[in-house]
Short mmCIF file of C-alpha atoms and ligand atoms in Angstrom, two decimals:
data_model
loop_
_atom_site.label_atom_id
_atom_site.label_comp_id
_atom_site.label_asym_id
_atom_site.label_seq_id
_atom_site.Cartn_x
_atom_site.Cartn_y
_atom_site.Cartn_z
CA UNK S 1 39.91 -52.11 27.45
CA UNK S 2 41.00 -54.15 30.32
CA UNK S 3 43.54 -55.92 30.63
CA UNK S 4 44.05 -58.79 32.77
CA UNK S 5 47.92 -58.51 33.88
CA UNK S 6 47.37 -55.55 35.82
CA UNK S 7 44.59 -53.27 37.19
CA UNK S 8 41.71 -51.48 34.87
CA UNK S 9 42.90 -48.24 32.81
CA UNK S 10 39.14 -47.77 32.05
CA UNK S 11 38.03 -44.15 31.27
CA UNK S 12 36.93 -43.50 34.61
CA UNK S 13 34.05 -40.73 35.34
CA UNK S 14 36.51 -38.87 37.95
CA UNK S 15 40.38 -39.63 38.23
CA UNK S 16 40.35 -42.71 40.86
CA UNK S 17 41.81 -41.56 44.40
CA UNK S 18 45.07 -42.60 45.01
CA UNK S 19 44.11 -45.01 47.26
CA UNK S 20 43.23 -47.02 44.80
CA UNK S 21 46.61 -47.11 42.80
CA UNK S 22 48.01 -50.68 42.62
CA UNK S 23 51.53 -49.79 43.93
CA UNK S 24 52.82 -52.45 41.06
CA UNK S 25 50.99 -51.44 37.71
CA UNK S 26 49.81 -47.71 38.76
CA UNK S 27 46.94 -48.45 37.15
CA UNK S 28 42.98 -48.34 39.57
CA UNK S 29 43.49 -52.29 41.90
CA UNK S 30 41.76 -55.19 40.76
CA UNK S 31 40.53 -57.91 42.73
CA UNK S 32 42.79 -55.75 45.91
CA UNK S 33 45.00 -57.64 47.88
CA UNK S 34 46.60 -55.95 50.64
CA UNK S 35 50.66 -57.44 52.38
CA UNK S 36 50.61 -58.51 55.43
CA UNK S 37 53.68 -56.89 55.65
CA UNK S 38 53.57 -53.54 55.60
CA UNK S 39 49.47 -52.99 54.43
CA UNK S 40 50.70 -52.21 50.33
CA UNK S 41 47.22 -53.53 47.65
CA UNK S 42 47.86 -54.67 44.79
CA UNK S 43 46.65 -56.14 41.97
CA UNK S 44 45.67 -60.14 42.45
CA UNK S 45 47.84 -60.48 39.12
CA UNK S 46 50.48 -57.91 40.04
CA UNK S 47 51.28 -59.15 43.85
CA UNK S 48 50.72 -63.20 42.62
CA UNK S 49 53.40 -63.40 39.97
CA UNK S 50 55.90 -61.60 42.95
CA UNK S 51 54.58 -65.06 44.21
CA UNK S 52 55.12 -67.18 41.85
CA UNK S 53 58.59 -66.14 41.38
CA UNK S 54 60.12 -66.22 45.66
CA UNK S 55 61.01 -62.10 44.76
CA UNK S 56 60.18 -59.70 48.60
CA UNK S 57 57.58 -57.53 48.80
CA UNK S 58 58.44 -54.84 46.18
CA UNK S 59 57.88 -52.19 48.80
CA UNK S 60 59.01 -53.18 52.01
CA UNK S 61 62.12 -55.87 50.65
CA UNK S 62 60.42 -58.74 53.25
CA UNK S 63 60.87 -61.55 51.79
CA UNK S 64 58.30 -62.50 54.83
CA UNK S 65 54.54 -61.85 53.63
CA UNK S 66 50.93 -62.92 52.85
CA UNK S 67 48.48 -61.63 50.77
CA UNK S 68 45.04 -61.84 50.75
CA UNK S 69 41.46 -60.34 49.33
CA UNK S 70 40.18 -56.83 50.80
CA UNK S 71 36.86 -56.80 50.57
CA UNK S 72 35.87 -53.84 51.45
CA UNK S 73 38.54 -51.42 49.00
CA UNK S 74 36.92 -54.15 46.40
CA UNK S 75 33.79 -53.00 47.35
CA UNK S 76 35.21 -49.38 46.53
CA UNK S 77 36.56 -49.93 42.84
CA UNK S 78 33.93 -52.20 41.50
CA UNK S 79 31.94 -48.20 42.42
CA UNK S 80 33.42 -46.29 40.37
CA UNK S 81 32.58 -45.00 37.74
CA UNK S 82 32.81 -45.06 34.71
CA UNK S 83 32.32 -44.98 30.31
CA UNK S 84 31.24 -47.44 27.85
CA UNK S 85 34.41 -48.70 26.53
CA UNK S 86 32.21 -48.19 23.40
CA UNK S 87 31.70 -44.52 23.44
CA UNK S 88 33.96 -43.59 20.96
CA UNK S 89 31.06 -46.14 18.79
CA UNK S 90 28.45 -44.55 20.21
CA UNK S 91 27.39 -46.40 23.18
CA UNK S 92 26.45 -43.19 25.80
CA UNK S 93 26.08 -45.49 28.90
CA UNK S 94 27.73 -44.88 31.52
CA UNK S 95 27.64 -46.89 35.02
CA UNK S 96 29.63 -48.42 38.55
CA UNK S 97 32.59 -50.51 36.91
CA UNK S 98 30.66 -53.30 39.14
CA UNK S 99 28.51 -53.63 36.52
CA UNK S 100 30.45 -53.42 33.34
CA UNK S 101 30.47 -57.18 32.55
CA UNK S 102 27.27 -57.10 32.43
CA UNK S 103 26.55 -54.39 30.01
CA UNK S 104 28.66 -55.47 27.75
CA UNK S 105 27.91 -59.32 27.84
CA UNK S 106 27.73 -60.70 24.55
CA UNK S 107 25.67 -63.98 25.18
CA UNK S 108 22.98 -62.20 27.53
CA UNK S 109 19.48 -62.28 26.33
CA UNK S 110 18.56 -58.44 28.07
CA UNK S 111 20.30 -56.73 25.12
CA UNK S 112 22.22 -53.61 26.62
CA UNK S 113 24.98 -52.12 24.79
CA UNK S 114 24.07 -52.08 21.60
CA UNK S 115 28.09 -51.68 20.23
CA UNK S 116 28.82 -55.02 21.10
CA UNK S 117 29.91 -56.94 19.10
CA UNK S 118 27.43 -59.67 18.72
CA UNK S 119 28.00 -63.59 16.56
CA UNK S 120 24.69 -64.10 14.27
CA UNK S 121 23.21 -66.64 15.70
CA UNK S 122 22.35 -68.73 12.44
CA UNK S 123 27.01 -69.04 12.72
CA UNK S 124 27.07 -67.59 9.07
CA UNK S 125 30.52 -66.35 10.91
CA UNK S 126 29.66 -63.02 10.78
CA UNK S 127 29.43 -60.38 13.58
CA UNK S 128 27.74 -57.52 14.26
CA UNK S 129 26.98 -54.52 16.44
CA UNK S 130 24.18 -55.54 18.74
CA UNK S 131 21.49 -52.35 17.79
CA UNK S 132 21.65 -54.23 14.02
CA UNK S 133 22.37 -57.76 14.50
CA UNK S 134 18.21 -57.87 14.68
CA UNK S 135 17.80 -56.96 10.53
CA UNK S 136 20.21 -58.68 10.42
CA UNK S 137 19.83 -62.15 11.72
CA UNK S 138 15.97 -61.32 10.06
CA UNK S 139 16.45 -59.08 6.80
CA UNK S 140 20.15 -60.03 5.60
CA UNK S 141 21.93 -63.52 7.12
CA UNK S 142 22.01 -66.31 4.14
CA UNK S 143 21.41 -69.49 6.73
CA UNK S 144 18.69 -67.81 8.56
CA UNK S 145 16.22 -70.52 8.33
CA UNK S 146 13.29 -70.92 5.42
CA UNK S 147 10.59 -69.03 7.72
CA UNK S 148 12.55 -66.81 8.62
CA UNK S 149 12.95 -65.67 5.20
CA UNK S 150 9.27 -66.05 4.08
CA UNK S 151 8.33 -63.87 7.23
CA UNK S 152 10.61 -60.87 5.50
CA UNK S 153 9.12 -61.73 2.20
CA UNK S 154 6.18 -61.14 4.02
CA UNK S 155 7.17 -57.46 5.18
CA UNK S 156 8.37 -56.36 1.76
CA UNK S 157 5.38 -57.72 0.13
CA UNK S 158 3.81 -55.57 2.54
CA UNK S 159 5.78 -53.37 2.91
CA UNK S 160 5.94 -52.65 -0.83
CA UNK S 161 1.54 -52.74 -1.33
CA UNK S 162 1.43 -49.95 1.24
CA UNK S 163 3.26 -47.58 -0.72
CA UNK S 164 2.11 -48.62 -4.36
CA UNK S 165 -1.26 -47.83 -2.64
CA UNK S 166 0.27 -44.07 -1.37
CA UNK S 167 1.84 -43.76 -4.55
CA UNK S 168 -1.07 -44.22 -6.06
CA UNK S 169 -3.63 -42.42 -3.89
CA UNK S 170 -1.19 -38.60 -4.80
CA UNK S 171 -1.12 -39.54 -9.05
CA UNK S 172 -4.78 -40.65 -9.06
CA UNK S 173 -4.66 -36.78 -6.46
CA UNK S 174 -2.56 -35.20 -9.05
CA UNK S 175 -4.01 -36.03 -11.94
CA UNK S 176 -8.00 -35.65 -11.24
CA UNK S 177 -6.29 -31.87 -10.60
CA UNK S 178 -4.61 -31.72 -13.82
CA UNK S 179 -7.89 -32.38 -15.33
CA UNK S 180 -9.76 -29.90 -13.85
CA UNK S 181 -6.78 -27.17 -14.55
CA UNK S 182 -6.81 -28.65 -18.19
CA UNK S 183 -10.49 -28.34 -18.43
CA UNK S 184 -11.08 -24.74 -17.02
CA UNK S 185 -8.27 -24.15 -20.03
CA UNK S 186 -10.06 -24.75 -22.46
CA UNK S 187 -13.44 -22.68 -21.10
CA UNK S 188 -10.92 -20.25 -21.48
CA UNK S 189 -9.53 -20.36 -23.73
CA UNK S 190 -13.15 -21.29 -25.70
CA UNK S 191 -13.99 -17.81 -24.34
CA UNK S 192 -11.03 -15.76 -25.02
CA UNK S 193 -13.19 -13.40 -28.42
CA UNK S 194 -11.22 -13.39 -31.29
CA UNK S 195 -9.20 -10.65 -32.26
CA UNK S 196 -11.24 -8.30 -35.41
CA UNK S 197 -10.21 -9.42 -39.06
CA UNK S 198 -10.72 -7.36 -41.74
CA UNK S 199 -13.40 -5.86 -43.17
CA UNK S 200 -12.66 -4.63 -40.23
CA UNK S 201 -14.90 -0.60 -40.00
CA UNK S 202 -13.98 2.15 -37.61
CA UNK S 203 -16.36 5.08 -37.34
CA UNK S 204 -14.67 9.06 -36.79
CA UNK S 205 -17.30 10.23 -34.88
CA UNK S 206 -17.36 14.12 -34.71
CA UNK S 207 -15.45 14.23 -37.34
CA UNK S 208 -15.74 18.23 -37.39
CA UNK S 209 -15.36 19.34 -33.79
CA UNK S 210 -12.37 16.70 -34.18
CA UNK S 211 -11.31 18.22 -37.01
CA UNK S 212 -11.07 21.90 -34.66
CA UNK S 213 -9.39 20.49 -31.93
CA UNK S 214 -6.36 18.88 -33.82
CA UNK S 215 -6.54 15.70 -32.60
CA UNK S 216 -5.76 12.24 -33.51
CA UNK S 217 -8.77 9.87 -33.52
CA UNK S 218 -7.57 5.72 -33.44
CA UNK S 219 -9.05 2.49 -33.90
CA UNK S 220 -9.00 -0.07 -31.90
CA UNK S 221 -6.45 -3.01 -32.67
CA UNK S 222 -7.14 -5.65 -35.22
CA UNK S 223 -5.08 -8.29 -36.81
CA UNK S 224 -4.37 -8.52 -40.51
CA UNK S 225 -5.86 -11.90 -40.75
CA UNK S 226 -6.20 -14.59 -37.93
CA UNK S 227 -2.88 -15.15 -36.23
CA UNK S 228 -1.74 -12.57 -38.55
CA UNK S 229 -0.56 -8.88 -37.64
CA UNK S 230 -2.20 -6.74 -34.85
CA UNK S 231 -2.60 -3.33 -35.74
CA UNK S 232 -4.52 -0.61 -35.87
CA UNK S 233 -6.04 3.66 -37.71
CA UNK S 234 -4.40 7.27 -36.85
CA UNK S 235 -6.63 9.24 -38.49
CA UNK S 236 -5.46 13.10 -38.20
CA UNK S 237 -9.04 14.84 -39.17
CA UNK S 238 -7.49 17.67 -39.71
CA UNK S 239 -4.59 16.26 -41.46
CA UNK S 240 -0.49 15.98 -40.00
CA UNK S 241 2.44 18.14 -41.51
CA UNK S 242 2.04 17.92 -45.41
CA UNK S 243 -1.97 17.46 -44.81
CA UNK S 244 -2.01 19.87 -41.87
CA UNK S 245 -5.24 22.33 -42.44
CA UNK S 246 -6.74 20.81 -46.27
CA UNK S 247 -6.70 16.48 -45.69
CA UNK S 248 -8.07 14.12 -43.57
CA UNK S 249 -4.06 12.08 -42.70
CA UNK S 250 -4.39 8.66 -42.59
CA UNK S 251 -1.45 5.39 -41.31
CA UNK S 252 -1.76 2.44 -40.51
CA UNK S 253 -0.21 1.55 -37.36
CA UNK S 254 1.79 -1.67 -37.19
CA UNK S 255 1.35 -3.00 -33.01
CA UNK S 256 2.98 -5.44 -31.24
CA UNK S 257 1.05 -9.18 -31.37
CA UNK S 258 0.46 -12.59 -29.69
CA UNK S 259 1.61 -14.36 -33.17
CA UNK S 260 4.64 -12.20 -34.02
CA UNK S 261 7.86 -15.86 -33.45
CA UNK S 262 5.36 -16.47 -36.30
CA UNK S 263 5.42 -13.50 -38.37
CA UNK S 264 7.86 -12.45 -40.97
CA UNK S 265 9.19 -9.80 -40.44
CA UNK S 266 9.70 -6.28 -41.00
CA UNK S 267 6.10 -5.98 -42.81
CA UNK S 268 5.07 -5.50 -46.15
CA UNK S 269 1.09 -5.81 -46.70
CA UNK S 270 -1.20 -4.49 -48.33
CA UNK S 271 -3.50 -3.22 -46.71
CA UNK S 272 -6.94 -1.52 -48.74
CA UNK S 273 -8.73 1.49 -47.50
CA UNK S 274 -12.77 1.52 -48.19
CA UNK S 275 -14.40 4.94 -47.23
CA UNK S 276 -18.65 4.72 -46.86
CA UNK S 277 -19.46 6.96 -49.46
CA UNK S 278 -23.11 9.16 -48.03
CA UNK S 279 -23.73 9.86 -52.37
CA UNK S 280 -23.12 6.94 -53.20
CA UNK S 281 -24.68 4.99 -50.44
CA UNK S 282 -22.15 2.45 -50.59
CA UNK S 283 -18.60 1.42 -49.92
CA UNK S 284 -15.90 2.83 -52.42
CA UNK S 285 -11.80 1.77 -52.24
CA UNK S 286 -9.64 4.74 -52.03
CA UNK S 287 -6.29 3.75 -51.40
CA UNK S 288 -3.92 1.12 -49.95
CA UNK S 289 -1.78 1.19 -48.21
CA UNK S 290 1.29 -0.75 -49.29
CA UNK S 291 4.84 -1.08 -46.17
CA UNK S 292 6.86 -2.47 -49.30
CA UNK S 293 6.62 1.38 -50.52
CA UNK S 294 7.99 2.58 -47.10
CA UNK S 295 11.86 3.58 -46.90
CA UNK S 296 14.29 1.79 -44.72
CA UNK S 297 14.09 3.90 -41.75
CA UNK S 298 10.40 3.07 -41.50
CA UNK S 299 9.94 -0.59 -42.14
CA UNK S 300 8.50 -2.32 -39.42
CA UNK S 301 10.24 -4.25 -37.68
CA UNK S 302 8.98 -6.69 -34.82
CA UNK S 303 10.40 -4.78 -31.96
CA UNK S 304 8.87 -1.36 -33.40
CA UNK S 305 5.58 -0.04 -33.74
CA UNK S 306 6.32 1.46 -37.21
CA UNK S 307 3.12 2.83 -39.63
CA UNK S 308 3.00 4.15 -42.48
CA UNK S 309 0.14 5.51 -44.66
CA UNK S 310 -0.90 9.65 -46.86
CA UNK S 311 -1.02 12.95 -44.81
CA UNK S 312 -2.18 13.39 -47.45
CA UNK S 313 -5.21 10.60 -47.50
CA UNK S 314 -8.02 13.09 -48.71
CA UNK S 315 -8.80 16.50 -49.14
CA UNK S 316 -11.01 17.54 -45.97
CA UNK S 317 -13.47 19.72 -48.92
CA UNK S 318 -13.81 16.15 -50.70
CA UNK S 319 -14.92 13.96 -47.12
CA UNK S 320 -17.16 16.79 -46.47
CA UNK S 321 -18.84 16.51 -49.35
CA UNK S 322 -18.80 13.14 -49.57
CA UNK S 323 -18.34 10.66 -46.91
CA UNK S 324 -19.59 12.26 -43.81
CA UNK S 325 -23.27 11.41 -42.69
CA UNK S 326 -24.52 14.14 -40.69
CA UNK S 327 -26.16 13.69 -37.24
CA UNK S 328 -27.81 16.39 -36.62
CA UNK S 329 -25.22 18.92 -34.41
CA UNK S 330 -22.39 15.52 -35.23
CA UNK S 331 -20.86 14.70 -38.19
CA UNK S 332 -19.38 10.76 -38.65
CA UNK S 333 -17.31 9.61 -41.28
CA UNK S 334 -17.15 6.43 -41.83
CA UNK S 335 -13.72 3.79 -42.74
CA UNK S 336 -13.30 -0.46 -43.60
CA UNK S 337 -10.09 -2.31 -44.23
CA UNK S 338 -11.39 -3.92 -46.78
CA UNK S 339 -8.89 -6.68 -47.37
CA UNK S 340 -5.19 -6.98 -45.75
CA UNK S 341 -2.99 -8.76 -48.62
CA UNK S 342 0.05 -10.22 -47.24
CA UNK S 343 4.08 -10.85 -50.00
ZN1 ZN T 401 55.46 -55.06 52.10
ZN1 ZN T 402 48.13 -54.33 40.14
ZN1 ZN T 403 27.88 -49.68 26.00
ZN1 ZN T 404 24.68 -64.28 9.90
#
């Protein structure tokens, strides 16, 4: 900072030359004076103090001397480049030393250094960096005149109205898109076919050929009831295990379904199986697959696709005699899951 007891100790862009240094305070010459005895240069305040105290020249000790301002040296000093003293606060100004007072003048109309402290013009007692004084005076100051407050409130209202409009527009757009999404979800749900539930019909197509080929024939999935257990039939026309070559085997396989979360496990329902008698031309109950009878190690828990049923569901000769529909070279056997009872 400038000090009025001696030379300049400003933050110079380049180190000033030795020739511009005061021989008393060793700072850069302020109002450089030249002395008549030995021609040395001093700051005006520095040599002024020697004069007042009637002391000899501090360099050559001569008791008699006169001093005068050296305008050429003064111009050289004023042309030295300095940084703004508010550089640490953020001002990036640099310029000639001679222009710095102008840059820092707190009362100037032209607003130069933004970091100089300026008193509030409404005399509230506060002082603020010049770069924020405007917003203090128009937005914050408790002493601002009523018309300034009114103008400020009008601006805030306008701002809030704009903000409000923007938010409204945004929400309206969101609501429209949510409504559209909702409609399309609804349509999707309505378009989804209901899962089949008993009575569920299933035909073993080409029964005799499947028997010859030892095929496993499975039905499409169905549900025990609406939102119930998902399951399917597994049939072996030529028999499985103890029914091999002698019986039609039939099992009910419990699958993973979309309503499993809401159901009780393990599954313990009774699945009633009918077959269509070609002789009697009517549906006849054959058996019930009761999952309560399944052994502990074959229980159908939520995550196991367990099955339960009969390897000896129906003797093959009985199937051929009663339940087989001959259709040219083909033969079909028709099954029905009549209902599923839950315990
Ligand atoms: Zn001298
Ligand atoms: Zn000096
Ligand atoms: Zn500045
Ligand atoms: Zn104020």
